[in-house]
mmCIF file of C-alpha atoms and ligand atoms in Angstrom:
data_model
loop_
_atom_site.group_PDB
_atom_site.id
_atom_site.type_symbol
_atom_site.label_atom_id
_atom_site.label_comp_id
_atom_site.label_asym_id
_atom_site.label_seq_id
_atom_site.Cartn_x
_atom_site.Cartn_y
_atom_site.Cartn_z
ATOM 1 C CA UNK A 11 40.687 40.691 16.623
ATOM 2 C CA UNK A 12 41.386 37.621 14.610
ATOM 3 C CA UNK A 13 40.463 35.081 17.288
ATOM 4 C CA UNK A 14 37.426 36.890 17.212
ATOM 5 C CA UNK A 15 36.821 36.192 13.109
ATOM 6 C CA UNK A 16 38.247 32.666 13.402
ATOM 7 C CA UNK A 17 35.686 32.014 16.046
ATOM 8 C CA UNK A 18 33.032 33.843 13.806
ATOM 9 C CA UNK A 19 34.010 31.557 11.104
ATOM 10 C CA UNK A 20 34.329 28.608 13.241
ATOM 11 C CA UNK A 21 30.341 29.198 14.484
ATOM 12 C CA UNK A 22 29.326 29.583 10.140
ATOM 13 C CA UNK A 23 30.953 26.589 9.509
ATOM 14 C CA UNK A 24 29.394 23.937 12.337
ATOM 15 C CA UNK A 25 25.956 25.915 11.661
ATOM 16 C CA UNK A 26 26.381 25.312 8.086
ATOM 17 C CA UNK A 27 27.640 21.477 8.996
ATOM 18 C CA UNK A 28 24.284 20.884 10.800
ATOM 19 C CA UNK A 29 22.501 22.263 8.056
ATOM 20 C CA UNK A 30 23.967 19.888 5.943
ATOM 21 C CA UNK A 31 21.436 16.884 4.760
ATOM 22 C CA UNK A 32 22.627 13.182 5.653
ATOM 23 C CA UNK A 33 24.440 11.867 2.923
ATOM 24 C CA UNK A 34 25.347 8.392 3.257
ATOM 25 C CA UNK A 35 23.497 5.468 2.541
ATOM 26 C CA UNK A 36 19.623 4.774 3.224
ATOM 27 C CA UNK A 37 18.186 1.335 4.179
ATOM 28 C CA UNK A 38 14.181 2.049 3.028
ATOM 29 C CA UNK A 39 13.016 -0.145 5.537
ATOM 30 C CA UNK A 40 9.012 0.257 4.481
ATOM 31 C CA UNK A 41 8.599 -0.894 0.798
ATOM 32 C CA UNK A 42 5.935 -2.168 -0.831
ATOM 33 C CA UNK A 43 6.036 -3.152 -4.770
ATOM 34 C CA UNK A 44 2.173 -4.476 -5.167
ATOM 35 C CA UNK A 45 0.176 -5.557 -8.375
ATOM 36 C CA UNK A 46 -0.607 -2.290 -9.486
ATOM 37 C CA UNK A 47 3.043 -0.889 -9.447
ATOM 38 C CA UNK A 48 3.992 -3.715 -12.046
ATOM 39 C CA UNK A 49 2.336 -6.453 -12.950
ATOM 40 C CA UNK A 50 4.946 -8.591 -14.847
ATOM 41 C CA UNK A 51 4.510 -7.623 -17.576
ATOM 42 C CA UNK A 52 4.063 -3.819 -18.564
ATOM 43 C CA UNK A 53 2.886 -1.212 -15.850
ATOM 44 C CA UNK A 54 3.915 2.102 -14.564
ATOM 45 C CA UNK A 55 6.762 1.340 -12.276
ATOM 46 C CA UNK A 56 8.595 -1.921 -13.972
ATOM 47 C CA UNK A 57 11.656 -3.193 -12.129
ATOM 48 C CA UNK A 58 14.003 -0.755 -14.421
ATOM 49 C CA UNK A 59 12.333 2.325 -12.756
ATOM 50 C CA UNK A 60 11.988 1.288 -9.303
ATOM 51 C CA UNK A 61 15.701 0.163 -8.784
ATOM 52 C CA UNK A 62 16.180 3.791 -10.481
ATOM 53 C CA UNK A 63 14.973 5.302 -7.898
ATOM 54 C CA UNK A 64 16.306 3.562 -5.432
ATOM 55 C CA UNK A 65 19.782 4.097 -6.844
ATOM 56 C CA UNK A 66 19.347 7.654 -7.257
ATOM 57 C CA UNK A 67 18.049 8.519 -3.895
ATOM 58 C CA UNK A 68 21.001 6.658 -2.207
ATOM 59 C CA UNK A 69 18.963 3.503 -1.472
ATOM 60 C CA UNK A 70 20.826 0.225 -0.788
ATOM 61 C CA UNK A 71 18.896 -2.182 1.178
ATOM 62 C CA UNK A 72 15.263 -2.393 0.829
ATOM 63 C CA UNK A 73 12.427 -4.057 3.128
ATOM 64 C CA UNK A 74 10.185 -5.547 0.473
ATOM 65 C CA UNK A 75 6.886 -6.716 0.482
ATOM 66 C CA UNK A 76 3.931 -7.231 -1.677
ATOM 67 C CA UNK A 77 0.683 -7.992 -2.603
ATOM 68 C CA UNK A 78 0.444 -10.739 -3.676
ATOM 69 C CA UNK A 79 3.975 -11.986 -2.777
ATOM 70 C CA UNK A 80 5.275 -12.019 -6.517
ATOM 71 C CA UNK A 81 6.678 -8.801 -6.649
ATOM 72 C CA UNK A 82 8.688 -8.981 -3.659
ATOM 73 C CA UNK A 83 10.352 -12.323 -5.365
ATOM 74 C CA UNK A 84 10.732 -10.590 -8.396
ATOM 75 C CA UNK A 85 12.843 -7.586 -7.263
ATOM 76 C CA UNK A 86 14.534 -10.429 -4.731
ATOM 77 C CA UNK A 87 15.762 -12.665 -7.975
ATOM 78 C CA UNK A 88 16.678 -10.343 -10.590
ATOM 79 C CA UNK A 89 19.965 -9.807 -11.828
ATOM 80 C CA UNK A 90 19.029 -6.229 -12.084
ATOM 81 C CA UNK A 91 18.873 -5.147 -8.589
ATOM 82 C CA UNK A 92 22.013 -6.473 -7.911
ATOM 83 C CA UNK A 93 23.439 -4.692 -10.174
ATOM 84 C CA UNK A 94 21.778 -1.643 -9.154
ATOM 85 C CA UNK A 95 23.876 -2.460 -5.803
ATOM 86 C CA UNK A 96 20.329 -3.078 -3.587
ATOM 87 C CA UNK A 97 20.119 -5.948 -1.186
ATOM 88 C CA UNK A 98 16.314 -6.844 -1.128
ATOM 89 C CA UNK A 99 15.077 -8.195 2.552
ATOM 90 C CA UNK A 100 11.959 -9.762 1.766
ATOM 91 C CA UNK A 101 9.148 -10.262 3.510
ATOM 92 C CA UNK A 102 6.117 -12.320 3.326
ATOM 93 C CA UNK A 103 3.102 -10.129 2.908
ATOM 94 C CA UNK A 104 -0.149 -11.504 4.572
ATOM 95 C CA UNK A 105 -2.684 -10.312 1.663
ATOM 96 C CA UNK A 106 -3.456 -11.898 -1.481
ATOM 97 C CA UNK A 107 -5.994 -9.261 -2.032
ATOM 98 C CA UNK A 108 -7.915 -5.898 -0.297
ATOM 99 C CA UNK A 109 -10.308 -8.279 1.253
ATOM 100 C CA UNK A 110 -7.628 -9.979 3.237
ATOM 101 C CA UNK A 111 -6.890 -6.157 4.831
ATOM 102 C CA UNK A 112 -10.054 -7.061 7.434
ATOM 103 C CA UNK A 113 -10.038 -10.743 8.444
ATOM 104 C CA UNK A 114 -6.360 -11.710 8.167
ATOM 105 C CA UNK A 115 -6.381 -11.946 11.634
ATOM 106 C CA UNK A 116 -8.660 -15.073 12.139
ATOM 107 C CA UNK A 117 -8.505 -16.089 8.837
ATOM 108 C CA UNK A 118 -6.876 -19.788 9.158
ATOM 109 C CA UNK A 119 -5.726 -19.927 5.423
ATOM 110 C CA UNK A 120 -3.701 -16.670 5.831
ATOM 111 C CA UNK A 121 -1.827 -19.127 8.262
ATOM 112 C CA UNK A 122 -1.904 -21.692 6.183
ATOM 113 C CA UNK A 123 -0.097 -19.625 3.083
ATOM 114 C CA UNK A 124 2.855 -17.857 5.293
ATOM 115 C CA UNK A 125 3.748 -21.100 6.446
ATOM 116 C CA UNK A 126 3.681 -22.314 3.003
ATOM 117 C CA UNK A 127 5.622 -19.264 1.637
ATOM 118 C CA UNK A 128 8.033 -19.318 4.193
ATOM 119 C CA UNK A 129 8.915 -23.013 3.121
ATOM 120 C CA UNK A 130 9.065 -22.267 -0.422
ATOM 121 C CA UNK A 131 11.206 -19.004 0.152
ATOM 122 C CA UNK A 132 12.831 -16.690 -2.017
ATOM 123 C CA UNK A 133 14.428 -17.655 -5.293
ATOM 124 C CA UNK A 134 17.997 -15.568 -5.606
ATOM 125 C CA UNK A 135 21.223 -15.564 -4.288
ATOM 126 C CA UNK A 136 21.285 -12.757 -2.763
ATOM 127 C CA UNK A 137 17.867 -12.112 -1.012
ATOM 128 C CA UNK A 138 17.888 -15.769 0.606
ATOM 129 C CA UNK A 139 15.201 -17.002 2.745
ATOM 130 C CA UNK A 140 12.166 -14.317 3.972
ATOM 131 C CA UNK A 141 13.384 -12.416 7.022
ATOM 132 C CA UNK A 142 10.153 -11.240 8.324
ATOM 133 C CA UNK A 143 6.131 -11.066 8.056
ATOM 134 C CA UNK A 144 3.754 -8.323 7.429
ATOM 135 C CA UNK A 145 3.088 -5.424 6.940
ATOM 136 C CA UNK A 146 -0.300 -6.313 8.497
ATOM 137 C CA UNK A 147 -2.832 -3.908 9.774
ATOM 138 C CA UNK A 148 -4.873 -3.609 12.516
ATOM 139 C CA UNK A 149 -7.592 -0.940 12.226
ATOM 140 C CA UNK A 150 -9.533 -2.502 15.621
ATOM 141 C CA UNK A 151 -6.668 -2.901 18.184
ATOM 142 C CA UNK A 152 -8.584 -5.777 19.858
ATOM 143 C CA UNK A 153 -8.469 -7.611 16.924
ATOM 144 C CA UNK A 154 -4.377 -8.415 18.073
ATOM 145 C CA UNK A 155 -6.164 -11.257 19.992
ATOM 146 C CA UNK A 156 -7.314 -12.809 16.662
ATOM 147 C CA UNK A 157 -6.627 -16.656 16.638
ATOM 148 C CA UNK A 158 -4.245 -16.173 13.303
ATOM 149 C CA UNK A 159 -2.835 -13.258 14.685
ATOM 150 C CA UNK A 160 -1.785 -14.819 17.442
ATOM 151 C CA UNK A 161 -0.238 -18.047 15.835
ATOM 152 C CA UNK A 162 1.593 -15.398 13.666
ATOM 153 C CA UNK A 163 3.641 -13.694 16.002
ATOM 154 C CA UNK A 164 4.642 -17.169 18.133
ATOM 155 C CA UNK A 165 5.605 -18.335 14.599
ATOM 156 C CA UNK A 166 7.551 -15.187 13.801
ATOM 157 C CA UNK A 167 9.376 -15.483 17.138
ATOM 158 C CA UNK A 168 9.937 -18.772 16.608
ATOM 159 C CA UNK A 169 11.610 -18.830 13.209
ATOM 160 C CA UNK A 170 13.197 -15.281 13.926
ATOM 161 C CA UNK A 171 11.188 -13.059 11.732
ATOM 162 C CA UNK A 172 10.973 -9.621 12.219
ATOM 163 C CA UNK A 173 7.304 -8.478 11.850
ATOM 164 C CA UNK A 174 6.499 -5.185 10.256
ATOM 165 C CA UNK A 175 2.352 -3.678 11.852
ATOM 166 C CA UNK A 176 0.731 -1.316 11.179
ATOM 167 C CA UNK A 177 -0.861 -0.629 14.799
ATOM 168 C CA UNK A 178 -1.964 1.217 17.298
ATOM 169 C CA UNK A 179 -0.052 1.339 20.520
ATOM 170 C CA UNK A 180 -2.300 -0.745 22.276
ATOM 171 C CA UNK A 181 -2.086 -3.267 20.079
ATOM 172 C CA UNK A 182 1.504 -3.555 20.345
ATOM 173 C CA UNK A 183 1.028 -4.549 24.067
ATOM 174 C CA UNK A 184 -1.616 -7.014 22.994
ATOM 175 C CA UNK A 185 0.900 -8.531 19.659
ATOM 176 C CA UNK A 186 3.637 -8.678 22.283
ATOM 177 C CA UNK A 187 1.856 -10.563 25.096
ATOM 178 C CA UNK A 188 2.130 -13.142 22.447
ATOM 179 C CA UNK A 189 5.278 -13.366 21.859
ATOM 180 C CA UNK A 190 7.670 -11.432 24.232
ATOM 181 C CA UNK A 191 11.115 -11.524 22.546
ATOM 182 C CA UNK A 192 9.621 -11.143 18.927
ATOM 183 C CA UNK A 193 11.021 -8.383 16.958
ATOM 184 C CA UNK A 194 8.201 -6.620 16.674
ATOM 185 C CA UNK A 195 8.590 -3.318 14.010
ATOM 186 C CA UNK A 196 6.073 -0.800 14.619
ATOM 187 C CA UNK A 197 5.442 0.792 10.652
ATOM 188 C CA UNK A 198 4.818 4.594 11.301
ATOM 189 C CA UNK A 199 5.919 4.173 14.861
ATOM 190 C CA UNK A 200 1.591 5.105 15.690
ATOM 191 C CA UNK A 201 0.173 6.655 12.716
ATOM 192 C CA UNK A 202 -2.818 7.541 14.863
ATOM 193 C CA UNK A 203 -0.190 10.099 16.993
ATOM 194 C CA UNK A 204 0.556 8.084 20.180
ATOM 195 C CA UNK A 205 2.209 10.938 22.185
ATOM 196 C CA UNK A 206 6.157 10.663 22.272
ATOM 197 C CA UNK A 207 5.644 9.789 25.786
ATOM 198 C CA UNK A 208 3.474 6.618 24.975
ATOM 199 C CA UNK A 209 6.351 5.627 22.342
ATOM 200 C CA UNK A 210 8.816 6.258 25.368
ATOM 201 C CA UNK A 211 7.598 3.871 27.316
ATOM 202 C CA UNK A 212 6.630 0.581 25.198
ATOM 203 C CA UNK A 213 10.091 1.165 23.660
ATOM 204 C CA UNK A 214 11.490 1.302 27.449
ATOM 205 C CA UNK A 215 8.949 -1.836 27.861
ATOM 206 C CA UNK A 216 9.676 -3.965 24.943
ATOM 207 C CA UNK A 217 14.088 -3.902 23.816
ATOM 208 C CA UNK A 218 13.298 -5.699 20.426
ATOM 209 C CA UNK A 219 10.406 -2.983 19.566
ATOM 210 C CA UNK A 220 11.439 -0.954 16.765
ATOM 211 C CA UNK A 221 10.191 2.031 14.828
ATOM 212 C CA UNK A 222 9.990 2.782 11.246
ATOM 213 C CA UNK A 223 9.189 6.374 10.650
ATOM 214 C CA UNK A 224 7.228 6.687 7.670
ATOM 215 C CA UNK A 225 3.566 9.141 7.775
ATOM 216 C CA UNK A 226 4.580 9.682 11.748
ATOM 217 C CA UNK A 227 2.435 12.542 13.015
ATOM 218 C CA UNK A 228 4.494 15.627 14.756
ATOM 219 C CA UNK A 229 7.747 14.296 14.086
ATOM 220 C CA UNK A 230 8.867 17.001 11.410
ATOM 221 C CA UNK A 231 8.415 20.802 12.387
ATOM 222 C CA UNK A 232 9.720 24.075 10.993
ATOM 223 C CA UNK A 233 11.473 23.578 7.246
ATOM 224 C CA UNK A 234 11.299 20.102 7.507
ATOM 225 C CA UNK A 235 13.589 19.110 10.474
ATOM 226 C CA UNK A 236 12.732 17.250 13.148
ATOM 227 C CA UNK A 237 10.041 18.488 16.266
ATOM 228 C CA UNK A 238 12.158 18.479 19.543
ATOM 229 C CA UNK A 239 10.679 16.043 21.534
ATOM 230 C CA UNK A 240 11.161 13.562 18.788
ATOM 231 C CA UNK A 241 14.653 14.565 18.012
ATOM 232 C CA UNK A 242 14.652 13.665 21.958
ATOM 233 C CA UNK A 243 12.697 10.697 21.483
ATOM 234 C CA UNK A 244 15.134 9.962 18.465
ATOM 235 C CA UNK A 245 18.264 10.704 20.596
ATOM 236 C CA UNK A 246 17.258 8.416 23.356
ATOM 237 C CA UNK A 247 16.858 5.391 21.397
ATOM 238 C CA UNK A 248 19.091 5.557 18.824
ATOM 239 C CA UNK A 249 19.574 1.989 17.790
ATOM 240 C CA UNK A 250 15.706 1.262 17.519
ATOM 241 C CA UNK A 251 14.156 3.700 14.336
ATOM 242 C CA UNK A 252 14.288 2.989 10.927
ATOM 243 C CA UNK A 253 13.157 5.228 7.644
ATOM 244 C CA UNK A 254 10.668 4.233 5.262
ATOM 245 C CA UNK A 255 8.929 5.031 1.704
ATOM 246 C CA UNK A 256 5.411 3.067 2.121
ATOM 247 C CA UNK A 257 4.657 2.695 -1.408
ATOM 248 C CA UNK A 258 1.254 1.528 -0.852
ATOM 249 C CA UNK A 259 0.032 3.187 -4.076
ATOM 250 C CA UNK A 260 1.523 4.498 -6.966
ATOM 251 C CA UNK A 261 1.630 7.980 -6.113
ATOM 252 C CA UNK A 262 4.348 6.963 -3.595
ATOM 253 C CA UNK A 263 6.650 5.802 -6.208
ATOM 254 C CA UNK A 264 5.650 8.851 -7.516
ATOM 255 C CA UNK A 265 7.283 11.379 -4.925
ATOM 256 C CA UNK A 266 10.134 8.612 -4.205
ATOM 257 C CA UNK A 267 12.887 11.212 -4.271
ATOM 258 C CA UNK A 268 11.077 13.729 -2.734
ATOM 259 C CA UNK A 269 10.345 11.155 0.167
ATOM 260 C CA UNK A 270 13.995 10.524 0.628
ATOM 261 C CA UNK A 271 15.220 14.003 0.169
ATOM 262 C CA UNK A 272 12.591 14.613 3.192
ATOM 263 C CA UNK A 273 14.633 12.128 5.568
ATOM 264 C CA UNK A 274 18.025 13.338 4.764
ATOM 265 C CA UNK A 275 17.104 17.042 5.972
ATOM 266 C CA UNK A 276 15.811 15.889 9.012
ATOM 267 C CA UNK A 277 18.640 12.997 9.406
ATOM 268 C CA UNK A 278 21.073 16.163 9.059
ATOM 269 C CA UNK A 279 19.910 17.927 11.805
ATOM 270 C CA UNK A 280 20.686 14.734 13.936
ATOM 271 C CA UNK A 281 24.523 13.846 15.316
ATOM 272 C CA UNK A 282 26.177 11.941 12.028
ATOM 273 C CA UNK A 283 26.415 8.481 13.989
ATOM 274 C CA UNK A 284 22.901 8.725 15.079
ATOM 275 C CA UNK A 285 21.943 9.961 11.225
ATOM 276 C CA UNK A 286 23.390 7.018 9.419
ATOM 277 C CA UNK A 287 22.306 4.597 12.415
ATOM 278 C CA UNK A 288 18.621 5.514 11.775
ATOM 279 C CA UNK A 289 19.245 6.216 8.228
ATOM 280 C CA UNK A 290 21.119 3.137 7.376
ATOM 281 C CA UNK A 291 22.599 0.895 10.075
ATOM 282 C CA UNK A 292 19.964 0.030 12.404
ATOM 283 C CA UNK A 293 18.298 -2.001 9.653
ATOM 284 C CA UNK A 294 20.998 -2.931 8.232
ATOM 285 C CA UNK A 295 22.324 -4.133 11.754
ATOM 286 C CA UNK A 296 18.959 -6.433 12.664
ATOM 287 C CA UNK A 297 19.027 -8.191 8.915
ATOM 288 C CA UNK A 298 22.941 -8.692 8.405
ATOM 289 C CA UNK A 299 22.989 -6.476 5.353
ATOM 290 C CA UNK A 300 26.803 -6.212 4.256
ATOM 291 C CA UNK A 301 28.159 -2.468 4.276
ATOM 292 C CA UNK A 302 27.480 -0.914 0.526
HETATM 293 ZN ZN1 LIG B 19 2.781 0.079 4.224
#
């Protein structure tokens, strides 16, 4: 009789341990803090309440980028977000302004400014020089064949910058033709829905293809937690996916913690190395970012 209840108990206690949401750290691997956010001087999301957020939701390590590039050297230099305990990644965004959005691609002084920004770098001790390029999007997947486009990725390969598009999945064959070994970030890992089987196989294709998670179609299902054939997909390739906010607008910082609440209950329902690899280390792994 009492093996019975221990075993009863046993079974309400691992169900009630997968239920539990991931709670260990979270590397927001998708964040943008443009013009509109904060302008330098006054606006609705100054440094003091991003790094807020941040701090309460359990993020340490951020991916930043911005348009223009100010921002991302602002939250990069300031004492504040170190003592707020985030390490800021920065990237160097390819858009001055929403016309860039449609001609970066063949536009040669797009070319002409990463190279420059790269040189100039980051000011701060701890963000160091820019670790990547992008986000950049492609809404015409030919348009990966664009002169600039081109030159970009053989430079990112080149200098070791990660690049963070926003693609479709042909285009990812066409960026990566480019530039084979580049480590190539896929944001939204196919916002258009690639099946899981498409994602499969350029992942199986392409080892330094990674995915960051943010807006993915069909991966959540019932109460939040993950669809099976991406906690499959998930499973299989547990060193390559990443979790993001995309705070393209301002309504994003908006729902912040609502965002991040979202990927613990569905980081819970996965095995707790794979949770805080996908969560946390995986980015943390590819940029060197120190354990918090
Ligand atoms: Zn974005």
């Amino acid at each position: 009789m009492w093996r019975a209840q221990v075993a009863t108990v046993l079974v309400a206690a691992s169900a009630l341990a997968q239920a539990a949401d991931y709670s260990g750290p979270l590397f927001d691997a998708h964040l943008h803090y443009n013009v509109e956010a904060w302008d330098g001087r006054a606006g609705p999301h100054g440094p003091d309440d991003v790094l807020a957020r941040m701090k309460r939701n359990g993020v340490r390590a951020i991916v930043a980028n911005s348009r223009p590039n100010d921002g991302t050297r602002a939250l990069a230099s300031m004492a504040e977000t170190k003592q707020a305990g985030v390490t800021v990644v920065p990237f160097i965004r390819l858009y001055r302004n929403r016309a860039d959005y449609d001609n970066w691609f063949r536009d040669e002084t797009i070319y002409e400014m990463v190279q420059a920004e790269f040189a100039r770098g980051v000011s701060g001790a701890q963000a160091g020089p820019y670790k990547g390029i992008g986000e950049f999007h492609l809404y015409d997947s030919a348009n990966a064949n664009g002169p600039v486009a081109k030159k970009l990725m053989q430079f990112a390969e080149k200098n070791n910058l990660a690049i963070l598009a926003h693609v479709d999945d042909v285009a990812i064959d066409l960026l990566m033709a480019h530039a084979p070994k580049a480590r190539l970030i896929w944001a939204h890992t196919g916002i258009s829905g690639a099946p899981a089987a498409r994602v499969d196989a350029l992942f199986a294709r392409y080892p330094t293809l990674m995915g960051e998670l943010s807006y993915r179609p069909g991966l959540t299902c019932d109460a939040g937690k993950l669809c099976p054939e991406w906690r499959a997909l998930l499973l299989r390739y547990p060193t390559r996916f990443m979790i993001g906010s995309d705070t393209w607008v301002n309504q994003r910082w908006q729902y912040y913690d609502d965002l991040m609440k979202g990927y613990r209950v569905w980081l819970g329902d996965l095995p707790p190395d794979v949770a805080r690899g996908i969560g946390w280390g995986n980015g943390a792994a590819v940029f060197g970012v120190k354990e918090p």
